[in-house]
Short mmCIF file of C-alpha atoms in Angstrom, two decimals:
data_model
loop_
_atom_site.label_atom_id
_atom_site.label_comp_id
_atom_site.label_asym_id
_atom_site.label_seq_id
_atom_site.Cartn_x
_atom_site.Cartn_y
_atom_site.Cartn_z
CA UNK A 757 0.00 0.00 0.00
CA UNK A 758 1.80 3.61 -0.90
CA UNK A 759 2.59 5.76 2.12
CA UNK A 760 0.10 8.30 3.05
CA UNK A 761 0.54 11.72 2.02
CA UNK A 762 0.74 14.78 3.70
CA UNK A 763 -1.85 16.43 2.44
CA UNK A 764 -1.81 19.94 4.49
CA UNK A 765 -1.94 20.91 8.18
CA UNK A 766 -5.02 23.10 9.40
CA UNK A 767 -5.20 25.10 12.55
CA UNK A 768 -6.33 23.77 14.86
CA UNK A 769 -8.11 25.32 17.98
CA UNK A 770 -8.64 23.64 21.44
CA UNK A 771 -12.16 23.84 22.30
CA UNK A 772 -13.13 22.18 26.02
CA UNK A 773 -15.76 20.16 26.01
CA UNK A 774 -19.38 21.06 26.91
CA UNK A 775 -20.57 17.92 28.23
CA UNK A 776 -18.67 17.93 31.41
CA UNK A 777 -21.55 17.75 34.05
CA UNK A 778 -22.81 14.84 32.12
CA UNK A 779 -22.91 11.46 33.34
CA UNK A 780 -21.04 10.03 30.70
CA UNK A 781 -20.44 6.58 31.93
CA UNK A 782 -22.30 3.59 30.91
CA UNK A 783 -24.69 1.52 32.56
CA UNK A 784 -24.09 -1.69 30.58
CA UNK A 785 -20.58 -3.09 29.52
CA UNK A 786 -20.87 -2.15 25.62
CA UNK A 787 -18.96 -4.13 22.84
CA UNK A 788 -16.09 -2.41 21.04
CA UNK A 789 -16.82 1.17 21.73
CA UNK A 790 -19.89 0.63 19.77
CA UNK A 791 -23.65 2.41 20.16
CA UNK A 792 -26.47 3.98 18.21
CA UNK A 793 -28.11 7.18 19.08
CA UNK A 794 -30.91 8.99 17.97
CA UNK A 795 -33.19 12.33 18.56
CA UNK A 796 -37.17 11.98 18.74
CA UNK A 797 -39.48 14.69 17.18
CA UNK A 798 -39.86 16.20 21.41
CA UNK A 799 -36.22 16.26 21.98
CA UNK A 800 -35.73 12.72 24.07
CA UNK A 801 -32.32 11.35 23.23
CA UNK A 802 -32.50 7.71 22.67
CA UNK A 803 -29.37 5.15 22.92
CA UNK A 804 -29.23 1.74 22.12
CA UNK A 805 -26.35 -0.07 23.57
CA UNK A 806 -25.67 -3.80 22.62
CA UNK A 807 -23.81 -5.72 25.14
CA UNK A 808 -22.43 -9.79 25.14
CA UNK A 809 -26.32 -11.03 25.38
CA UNK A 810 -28.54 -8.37 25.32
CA UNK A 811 -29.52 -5.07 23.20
CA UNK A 812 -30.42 -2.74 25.94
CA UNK A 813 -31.83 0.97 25.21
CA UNK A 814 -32.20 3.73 27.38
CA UNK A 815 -33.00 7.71 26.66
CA UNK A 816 -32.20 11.22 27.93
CA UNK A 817 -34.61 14.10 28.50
CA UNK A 818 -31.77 16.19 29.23
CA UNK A 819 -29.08 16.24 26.29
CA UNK A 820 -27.59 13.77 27.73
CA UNK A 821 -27.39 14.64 31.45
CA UNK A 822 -29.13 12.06 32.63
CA UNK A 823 -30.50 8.56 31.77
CA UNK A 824 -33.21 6.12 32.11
CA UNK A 825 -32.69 2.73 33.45
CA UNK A 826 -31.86 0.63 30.54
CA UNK A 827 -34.25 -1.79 29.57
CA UNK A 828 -33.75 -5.24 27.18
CA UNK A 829 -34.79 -5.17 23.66
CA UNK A 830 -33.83 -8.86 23.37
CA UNK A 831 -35.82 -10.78 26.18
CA UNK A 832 -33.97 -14.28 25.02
CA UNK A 833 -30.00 -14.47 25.37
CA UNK A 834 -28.38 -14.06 21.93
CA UNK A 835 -24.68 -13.65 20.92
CA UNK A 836 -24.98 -9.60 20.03
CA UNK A 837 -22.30 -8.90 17.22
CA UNK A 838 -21.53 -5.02 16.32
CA UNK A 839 -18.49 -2.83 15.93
CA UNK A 840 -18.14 0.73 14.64
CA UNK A 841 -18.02 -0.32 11.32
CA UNK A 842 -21.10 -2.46 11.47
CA UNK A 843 -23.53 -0.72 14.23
CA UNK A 844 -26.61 -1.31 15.21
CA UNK A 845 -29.33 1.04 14.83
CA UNK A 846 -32.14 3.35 16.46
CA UNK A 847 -35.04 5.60 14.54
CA UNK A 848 -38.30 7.26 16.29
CA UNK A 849 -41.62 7.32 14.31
CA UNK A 850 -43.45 10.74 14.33
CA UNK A 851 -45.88 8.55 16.04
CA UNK A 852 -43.28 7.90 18.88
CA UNK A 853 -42.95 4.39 17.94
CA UNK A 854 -38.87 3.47 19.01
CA UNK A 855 -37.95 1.10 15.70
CA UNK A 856 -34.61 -1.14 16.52
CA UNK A 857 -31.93 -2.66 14.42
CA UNK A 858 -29.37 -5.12 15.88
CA UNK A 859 -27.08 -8.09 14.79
CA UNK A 860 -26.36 -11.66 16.27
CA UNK A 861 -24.48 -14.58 15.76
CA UNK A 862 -27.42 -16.60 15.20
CA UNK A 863 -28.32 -19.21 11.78
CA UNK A 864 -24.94 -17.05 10.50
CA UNK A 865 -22.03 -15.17 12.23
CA UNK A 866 -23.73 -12.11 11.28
CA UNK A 867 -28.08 -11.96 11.36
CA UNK A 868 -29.83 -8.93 11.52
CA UNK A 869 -32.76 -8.48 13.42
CA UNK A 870 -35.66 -6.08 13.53
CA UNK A 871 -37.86 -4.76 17.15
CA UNK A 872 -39.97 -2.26 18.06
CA UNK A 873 -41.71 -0.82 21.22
CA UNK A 874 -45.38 1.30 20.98
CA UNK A 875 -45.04 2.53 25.20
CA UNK A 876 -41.89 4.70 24.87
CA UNK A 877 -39.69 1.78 25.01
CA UNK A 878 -41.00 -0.35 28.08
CA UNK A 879 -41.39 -3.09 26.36
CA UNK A 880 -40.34 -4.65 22.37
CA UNK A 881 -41.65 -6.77 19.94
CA UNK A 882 -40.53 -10.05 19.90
CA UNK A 883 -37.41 -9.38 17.28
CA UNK A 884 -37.69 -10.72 13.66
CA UNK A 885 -35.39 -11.46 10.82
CA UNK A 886 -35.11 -8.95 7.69
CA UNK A 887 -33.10 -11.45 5.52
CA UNK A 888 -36.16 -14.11 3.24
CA UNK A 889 -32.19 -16.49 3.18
CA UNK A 890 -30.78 -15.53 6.98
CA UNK A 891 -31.00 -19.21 7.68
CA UNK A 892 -27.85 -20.12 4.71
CA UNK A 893 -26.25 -16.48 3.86
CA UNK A 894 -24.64 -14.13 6.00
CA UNK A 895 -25.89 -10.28 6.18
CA UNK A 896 -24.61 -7.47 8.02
CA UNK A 897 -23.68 -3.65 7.66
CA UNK A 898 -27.53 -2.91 7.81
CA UNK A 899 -28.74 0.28 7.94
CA UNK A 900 -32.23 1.89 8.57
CA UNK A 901 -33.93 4.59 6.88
CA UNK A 902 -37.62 6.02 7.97
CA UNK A 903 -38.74 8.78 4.78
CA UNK A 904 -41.32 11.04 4.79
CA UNK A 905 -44.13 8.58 4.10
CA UNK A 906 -43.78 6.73 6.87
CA UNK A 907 -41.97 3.88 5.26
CA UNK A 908 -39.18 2.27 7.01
CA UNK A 909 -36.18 0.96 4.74
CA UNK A 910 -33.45 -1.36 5.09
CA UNK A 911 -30.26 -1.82 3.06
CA UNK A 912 -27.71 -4.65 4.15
CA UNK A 913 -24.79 -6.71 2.69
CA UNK A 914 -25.31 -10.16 1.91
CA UNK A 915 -23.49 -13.22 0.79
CA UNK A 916 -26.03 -14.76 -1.24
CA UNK A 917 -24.86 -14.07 -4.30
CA UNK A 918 -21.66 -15.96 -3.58
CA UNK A 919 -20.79 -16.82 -7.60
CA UNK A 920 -21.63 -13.66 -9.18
CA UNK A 921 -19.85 -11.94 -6.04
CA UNK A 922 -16.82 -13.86 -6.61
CA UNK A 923 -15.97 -12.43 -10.18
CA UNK A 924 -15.06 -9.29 -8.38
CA UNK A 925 -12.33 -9.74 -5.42
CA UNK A 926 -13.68 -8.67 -2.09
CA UNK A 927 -17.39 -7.85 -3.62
CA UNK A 928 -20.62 -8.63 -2.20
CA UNK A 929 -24.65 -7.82 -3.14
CA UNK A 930 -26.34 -5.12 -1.64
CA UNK A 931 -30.46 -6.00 -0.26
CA UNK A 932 -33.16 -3.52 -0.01
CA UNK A 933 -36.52 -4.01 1.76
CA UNK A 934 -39.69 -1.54 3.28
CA UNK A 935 -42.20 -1.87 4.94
CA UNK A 936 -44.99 0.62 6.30
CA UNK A 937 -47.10 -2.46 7.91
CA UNK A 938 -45.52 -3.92 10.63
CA UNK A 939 -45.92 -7.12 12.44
CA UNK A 940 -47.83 -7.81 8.78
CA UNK A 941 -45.66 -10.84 7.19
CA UNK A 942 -42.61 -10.90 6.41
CA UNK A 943 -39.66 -8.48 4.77
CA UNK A 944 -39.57 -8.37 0.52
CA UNK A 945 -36.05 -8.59 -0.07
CA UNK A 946 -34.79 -7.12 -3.90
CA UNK A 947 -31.46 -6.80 -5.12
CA UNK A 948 -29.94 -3.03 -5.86
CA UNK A 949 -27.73 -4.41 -9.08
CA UNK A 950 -24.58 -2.93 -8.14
CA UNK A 951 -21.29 -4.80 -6.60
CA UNK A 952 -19.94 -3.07 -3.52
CA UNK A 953 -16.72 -3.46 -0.95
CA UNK A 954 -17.82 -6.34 1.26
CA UNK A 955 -16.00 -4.51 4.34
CA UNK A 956 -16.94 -0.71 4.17
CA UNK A 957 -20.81 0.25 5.41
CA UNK A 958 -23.14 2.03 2.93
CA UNK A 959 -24.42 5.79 3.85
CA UNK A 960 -27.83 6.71 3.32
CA UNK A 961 -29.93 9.64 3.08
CA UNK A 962 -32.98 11.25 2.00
CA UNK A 963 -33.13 13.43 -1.51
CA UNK A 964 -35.05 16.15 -1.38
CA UNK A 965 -38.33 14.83 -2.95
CA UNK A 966 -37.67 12.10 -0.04
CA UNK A 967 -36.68 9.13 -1.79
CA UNK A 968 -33.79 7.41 -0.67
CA UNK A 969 -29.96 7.76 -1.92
CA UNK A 970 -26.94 5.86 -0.73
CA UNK A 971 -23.20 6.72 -1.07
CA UNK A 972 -21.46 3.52 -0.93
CA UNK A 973 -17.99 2.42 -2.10
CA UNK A 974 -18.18 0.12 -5.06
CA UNK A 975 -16.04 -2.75 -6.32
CA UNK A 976 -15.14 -1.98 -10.02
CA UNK A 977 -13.74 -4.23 -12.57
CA UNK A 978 -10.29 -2.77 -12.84
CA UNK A 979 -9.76 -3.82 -9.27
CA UNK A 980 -10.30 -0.18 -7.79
CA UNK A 981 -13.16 0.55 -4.94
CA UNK A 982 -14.32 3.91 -5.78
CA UNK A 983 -17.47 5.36 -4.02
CA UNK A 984 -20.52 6.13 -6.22
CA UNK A 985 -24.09 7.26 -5.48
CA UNK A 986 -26.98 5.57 -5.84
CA UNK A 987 -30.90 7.53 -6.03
CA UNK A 988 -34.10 5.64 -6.28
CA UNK A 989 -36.58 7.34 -9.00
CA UNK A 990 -39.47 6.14 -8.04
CA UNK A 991 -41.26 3.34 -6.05
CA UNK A 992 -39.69 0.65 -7.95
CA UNK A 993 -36.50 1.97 -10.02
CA UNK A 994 -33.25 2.40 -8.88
CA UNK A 995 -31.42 4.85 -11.11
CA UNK A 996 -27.78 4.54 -12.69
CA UNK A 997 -24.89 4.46 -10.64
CA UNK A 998 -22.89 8.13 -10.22
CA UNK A 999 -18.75 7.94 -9.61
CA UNK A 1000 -17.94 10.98 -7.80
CA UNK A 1001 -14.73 10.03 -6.40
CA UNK A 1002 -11.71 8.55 -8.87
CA UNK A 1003 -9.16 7.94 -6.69
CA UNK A 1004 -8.31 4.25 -8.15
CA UNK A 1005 -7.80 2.76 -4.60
CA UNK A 1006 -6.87 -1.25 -5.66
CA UNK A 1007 -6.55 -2.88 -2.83
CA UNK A 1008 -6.59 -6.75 -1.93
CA UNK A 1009 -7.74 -6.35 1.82
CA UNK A 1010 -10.71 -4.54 3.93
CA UNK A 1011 -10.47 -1.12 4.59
CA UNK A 1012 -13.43 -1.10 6.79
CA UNK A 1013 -13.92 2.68 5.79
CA UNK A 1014 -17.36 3.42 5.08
CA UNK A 1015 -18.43 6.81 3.61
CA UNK A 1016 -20.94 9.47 4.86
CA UNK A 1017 -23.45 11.53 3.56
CA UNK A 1018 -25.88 14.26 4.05
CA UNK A 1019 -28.90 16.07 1.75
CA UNK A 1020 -30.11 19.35 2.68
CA UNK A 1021 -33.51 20.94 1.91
CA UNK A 1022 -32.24 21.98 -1.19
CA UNK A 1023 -30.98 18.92 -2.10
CA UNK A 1024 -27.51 20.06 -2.32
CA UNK A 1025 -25.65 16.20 -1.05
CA UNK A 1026 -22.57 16.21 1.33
CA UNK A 1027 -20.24 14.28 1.00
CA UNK A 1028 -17.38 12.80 2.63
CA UNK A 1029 -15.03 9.45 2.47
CA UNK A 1030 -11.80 7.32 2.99
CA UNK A 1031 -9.06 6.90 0.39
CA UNK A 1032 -5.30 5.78 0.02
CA UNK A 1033 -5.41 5.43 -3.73
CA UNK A 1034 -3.41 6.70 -6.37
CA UNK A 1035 -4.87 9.85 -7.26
CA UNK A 1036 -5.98 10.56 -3.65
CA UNK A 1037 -4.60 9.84 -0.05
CA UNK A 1038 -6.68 10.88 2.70
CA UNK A 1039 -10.26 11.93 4.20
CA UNK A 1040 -11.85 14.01 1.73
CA UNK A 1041 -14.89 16.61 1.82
CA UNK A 1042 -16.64 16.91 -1.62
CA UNK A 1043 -20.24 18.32 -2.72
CA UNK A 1044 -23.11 17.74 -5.49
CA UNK A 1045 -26.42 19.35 -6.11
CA UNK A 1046 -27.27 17.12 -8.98
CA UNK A 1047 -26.91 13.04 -7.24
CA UNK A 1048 -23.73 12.78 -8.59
CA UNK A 1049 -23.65 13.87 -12.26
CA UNK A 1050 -21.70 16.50 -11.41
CA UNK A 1051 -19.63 16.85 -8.08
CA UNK A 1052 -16.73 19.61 -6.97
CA UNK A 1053 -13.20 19.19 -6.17
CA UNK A 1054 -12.86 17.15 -2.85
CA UNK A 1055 -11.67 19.07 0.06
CA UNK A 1056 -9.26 17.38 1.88
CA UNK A 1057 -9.72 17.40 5.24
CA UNK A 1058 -7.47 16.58 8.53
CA UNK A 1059 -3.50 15.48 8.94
CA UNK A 1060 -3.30 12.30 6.90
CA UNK A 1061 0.21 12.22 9.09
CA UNK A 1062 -1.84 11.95 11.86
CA UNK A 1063 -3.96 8.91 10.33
CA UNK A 1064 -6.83 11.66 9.91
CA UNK A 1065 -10.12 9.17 9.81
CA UNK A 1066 -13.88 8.32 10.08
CA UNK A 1067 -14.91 11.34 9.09
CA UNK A 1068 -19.10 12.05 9.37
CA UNK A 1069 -21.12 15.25 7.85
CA UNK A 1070 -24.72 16.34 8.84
CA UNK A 1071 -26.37 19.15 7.45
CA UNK A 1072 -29.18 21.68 9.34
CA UNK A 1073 -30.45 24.87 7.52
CA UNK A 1074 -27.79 26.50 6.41
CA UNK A 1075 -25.04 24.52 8.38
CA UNK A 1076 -22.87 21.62 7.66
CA UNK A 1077 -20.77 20.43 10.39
CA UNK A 1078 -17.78 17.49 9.88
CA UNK A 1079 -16.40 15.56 12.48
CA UNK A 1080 -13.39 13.01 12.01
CA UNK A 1081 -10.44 11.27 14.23
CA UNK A 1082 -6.56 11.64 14.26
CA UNK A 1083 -4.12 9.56 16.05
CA UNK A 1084 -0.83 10.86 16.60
CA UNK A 1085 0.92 7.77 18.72
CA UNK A 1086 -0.48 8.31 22.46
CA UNK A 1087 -3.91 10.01 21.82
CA UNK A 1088 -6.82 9.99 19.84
CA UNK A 1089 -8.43 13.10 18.92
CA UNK A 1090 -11.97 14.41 17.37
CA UNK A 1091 -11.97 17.34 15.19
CA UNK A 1092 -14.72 19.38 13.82
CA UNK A 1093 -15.27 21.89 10.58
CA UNK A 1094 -18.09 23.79 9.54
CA UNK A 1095 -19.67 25.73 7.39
CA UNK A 1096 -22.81 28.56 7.65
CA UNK A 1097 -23.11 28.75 4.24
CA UNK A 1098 -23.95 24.89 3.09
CA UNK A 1099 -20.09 24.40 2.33
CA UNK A 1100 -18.96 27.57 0.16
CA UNK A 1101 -16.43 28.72 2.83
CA UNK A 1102 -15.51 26.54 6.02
CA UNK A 1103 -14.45 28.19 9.77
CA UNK A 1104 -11.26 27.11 11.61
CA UNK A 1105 -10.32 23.54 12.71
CA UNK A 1106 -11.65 23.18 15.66
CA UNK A 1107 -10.14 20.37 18.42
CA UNK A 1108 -13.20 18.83 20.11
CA UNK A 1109 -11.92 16.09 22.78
CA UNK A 1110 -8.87 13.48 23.10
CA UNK A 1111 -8.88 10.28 24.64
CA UNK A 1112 -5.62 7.86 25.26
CA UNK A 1113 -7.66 5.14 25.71
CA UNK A 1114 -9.37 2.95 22.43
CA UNK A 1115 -12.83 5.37 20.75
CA UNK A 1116 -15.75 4.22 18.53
CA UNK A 1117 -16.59 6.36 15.69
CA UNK A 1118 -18.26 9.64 15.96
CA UNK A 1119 -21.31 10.55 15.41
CA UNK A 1120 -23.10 14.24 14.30
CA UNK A 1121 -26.78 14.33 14.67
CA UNK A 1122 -29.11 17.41 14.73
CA UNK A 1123 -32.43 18.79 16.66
CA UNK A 1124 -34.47 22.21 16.53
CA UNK A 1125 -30.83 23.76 14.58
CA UNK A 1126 -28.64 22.63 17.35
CA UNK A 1127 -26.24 19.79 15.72
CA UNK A 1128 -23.84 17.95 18.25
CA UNK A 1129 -21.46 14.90 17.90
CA UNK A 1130 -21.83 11.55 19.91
CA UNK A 1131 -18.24 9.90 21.05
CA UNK A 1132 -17.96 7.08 22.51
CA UNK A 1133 -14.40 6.65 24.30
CA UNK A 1134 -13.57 3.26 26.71
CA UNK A 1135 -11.91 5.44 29.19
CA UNK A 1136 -13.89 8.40 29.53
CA UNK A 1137 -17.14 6.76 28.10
CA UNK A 1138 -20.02 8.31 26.29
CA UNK A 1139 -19.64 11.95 25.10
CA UNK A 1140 -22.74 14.18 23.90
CA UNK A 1141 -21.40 17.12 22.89
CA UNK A 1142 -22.73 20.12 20.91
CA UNK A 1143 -20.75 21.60 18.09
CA UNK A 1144 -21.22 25.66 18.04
#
């Protein structure tokens, strides 16, 4: 693999954390630094936290302050698999209904399940499989998407289409189902026809007529895993895939290095991803108002000396906020970027937090124009932390 790049150094400001009267331990021993987190429509923060056995899920009326007790999603014992490439996930209905997405080493090493609670997460359905083949292929890297309809989708990597898969080293199919009527049969799987990296998770996001549009990193024929986007036309039609990043990374491993995305009101997608190919070292910022027929130069973002990584995006009103890691040797740090002018001109650097000890991924999420950034570190545990 080439050496990474120096691509530039940014100033950087040290900005103490806001969270600091938060109790930011947890109440469950989590695996690998690894949690999903979500806002409901009145402002209750949600967490789902999946431990050895159990999914367990509590919620904040305070920003973070405070907690519930947790309470199991999971009533039976099941070997809980996640890890902050491959996390489980947490959505709230308009409705208040608390939907629920977890893994376990069940019929395969990975099996995704579905729950939900209707009485503000006392109690959950009895969890069901999304996968019509979970029972002889393995499916993981799910993620959940709730549009304006009411219509909850799911998009997930599976191993099904081992011989077709195996034409392209280190490929595997991506699954799509929705549903709008649960608890009514089952899940109705269909293929989205595109190859993608078996190891990085898909990003997902709503367009701004509401239909859904992934960023995902795709396994070409030349060898390279590029990241295109994906937009779904209409109730049935997936349209063409768009390349908006040509950085001809070949690589014969996993980078486990997922991109993100976010669409604001005016459809204008962010953008942001993961490379060490040959055009391209680094973590990289990039924008389209078009899906990906046309997209500007990427904006490279971070110290790639300093292993710059996992970078996220969110965008609220006029704002768009990144977040990514750096490790220089003793210490891993967040960092944050943004913009007040949907990415035409971008503030300082700003250093968020640093931990010595191992971190998940972060996380930016938004509510009523206030957007903060969810850390999870082993030491110092969970961080909440609003990005001004």
């Amino acid at each position: 693999m080439k050496k990474i790049l120096t691509i530039y150094l940014l100033l950087l400001v040290f900005v103490p954390t806001s969270n600091a009267a938060h109790n930011n331990k947890l109440p469950v021993k989590i695996i690998k630094n690894t949690l999903a987190i979500s806002f409901a429509q009145d402002g209750t923060l949600w967490r789902l936290l999946p431990a050895n056995d159990f999914i367990y899920i509590d919620y904040s009326k305070d920003l973070g302050g405070t907690y519930s007790s947790p309470v199991k999603v999971n009533q039976q014992a099941q070997k809980i698999s996640a890890w902050p490439e491959n996390p489980p996930a947490i959505l709230v209905t308009k409705a208040g209904r608390v939907l629920v997405l977890y893994y376990a080493d069940e019929q395969q090493k990975s099996t995704s399940y579905f729950s939900y609670s209707d009485d503000q997460g006392k109690t959950f359905s009895a969890p069901v499989l999304i996968s019509d083949q979970a029972a002889t292929n393995m499916h993981y890297m799910d993620k959940m998407l709730l549009d304006r309809a009411g219509n909850i989708h799911f998009f997930w990597h599976d191993n099904r289409n081992k011989a077709e898969n195996s034409k392209l080293a280190g490929s595997i199919s991506l699954y799509h189902a929705q549903t709008k009527t649960i608890g009514v049969g089952g899940f109705e799987n269909e293929i989205i026809p595109h190859s993608v990296c078996s190891c990085c998770r898909t990003a997902i996001s709503l367009s701004a007529h509401g239909n859904p549009v992934l960023l995902l990193r795709m396994a070409f024929a030349d060898g390279a895993r590029d990241h295109v986007m994906l937009s779904k036309k209409n109730a049935t039609e997936w349209g063409p895939a768009k390349r908006i990043s040509d950085d001809h990374w070949v690589i014969d491993a996993c980078p486990e290095h997922g991109p993100a995305l976010a669409i604001d009101k005016q459809g204008r997608s962010h953008l942001t991803w993961f490379s060490l190919g040959e055009k391209r070292q680094g973590i990289f910022y990039a924008q389209t108002d078009n899906y990906g027929e046309t997209v500007l130069k990427p904006m490279p973002l971070g110290n790639s000396e300093f292993l710059a990584s996992h970078p996220d995006v969110i965008a609220a009103q006029q704002r768009v906020v990144l977040v990514w890691t750096e490790f220089n040797g003793s210490e891993t740090s967040l960092y944050s970027q943004q913009s007040k002018n949907r990415g035409k001109t971008w503030q300082v650097v700003k250093k968020v937090f640093s931990s010595a000890s191992s971190t998940g991924y972060p996380k930016l999420l938004a509510h009523e124009g206030h957007i903060f950034v969810s850390w999870l570190t082993k030491q110092e545990g969970h961080h909440l932390i609003e990005v001004k």
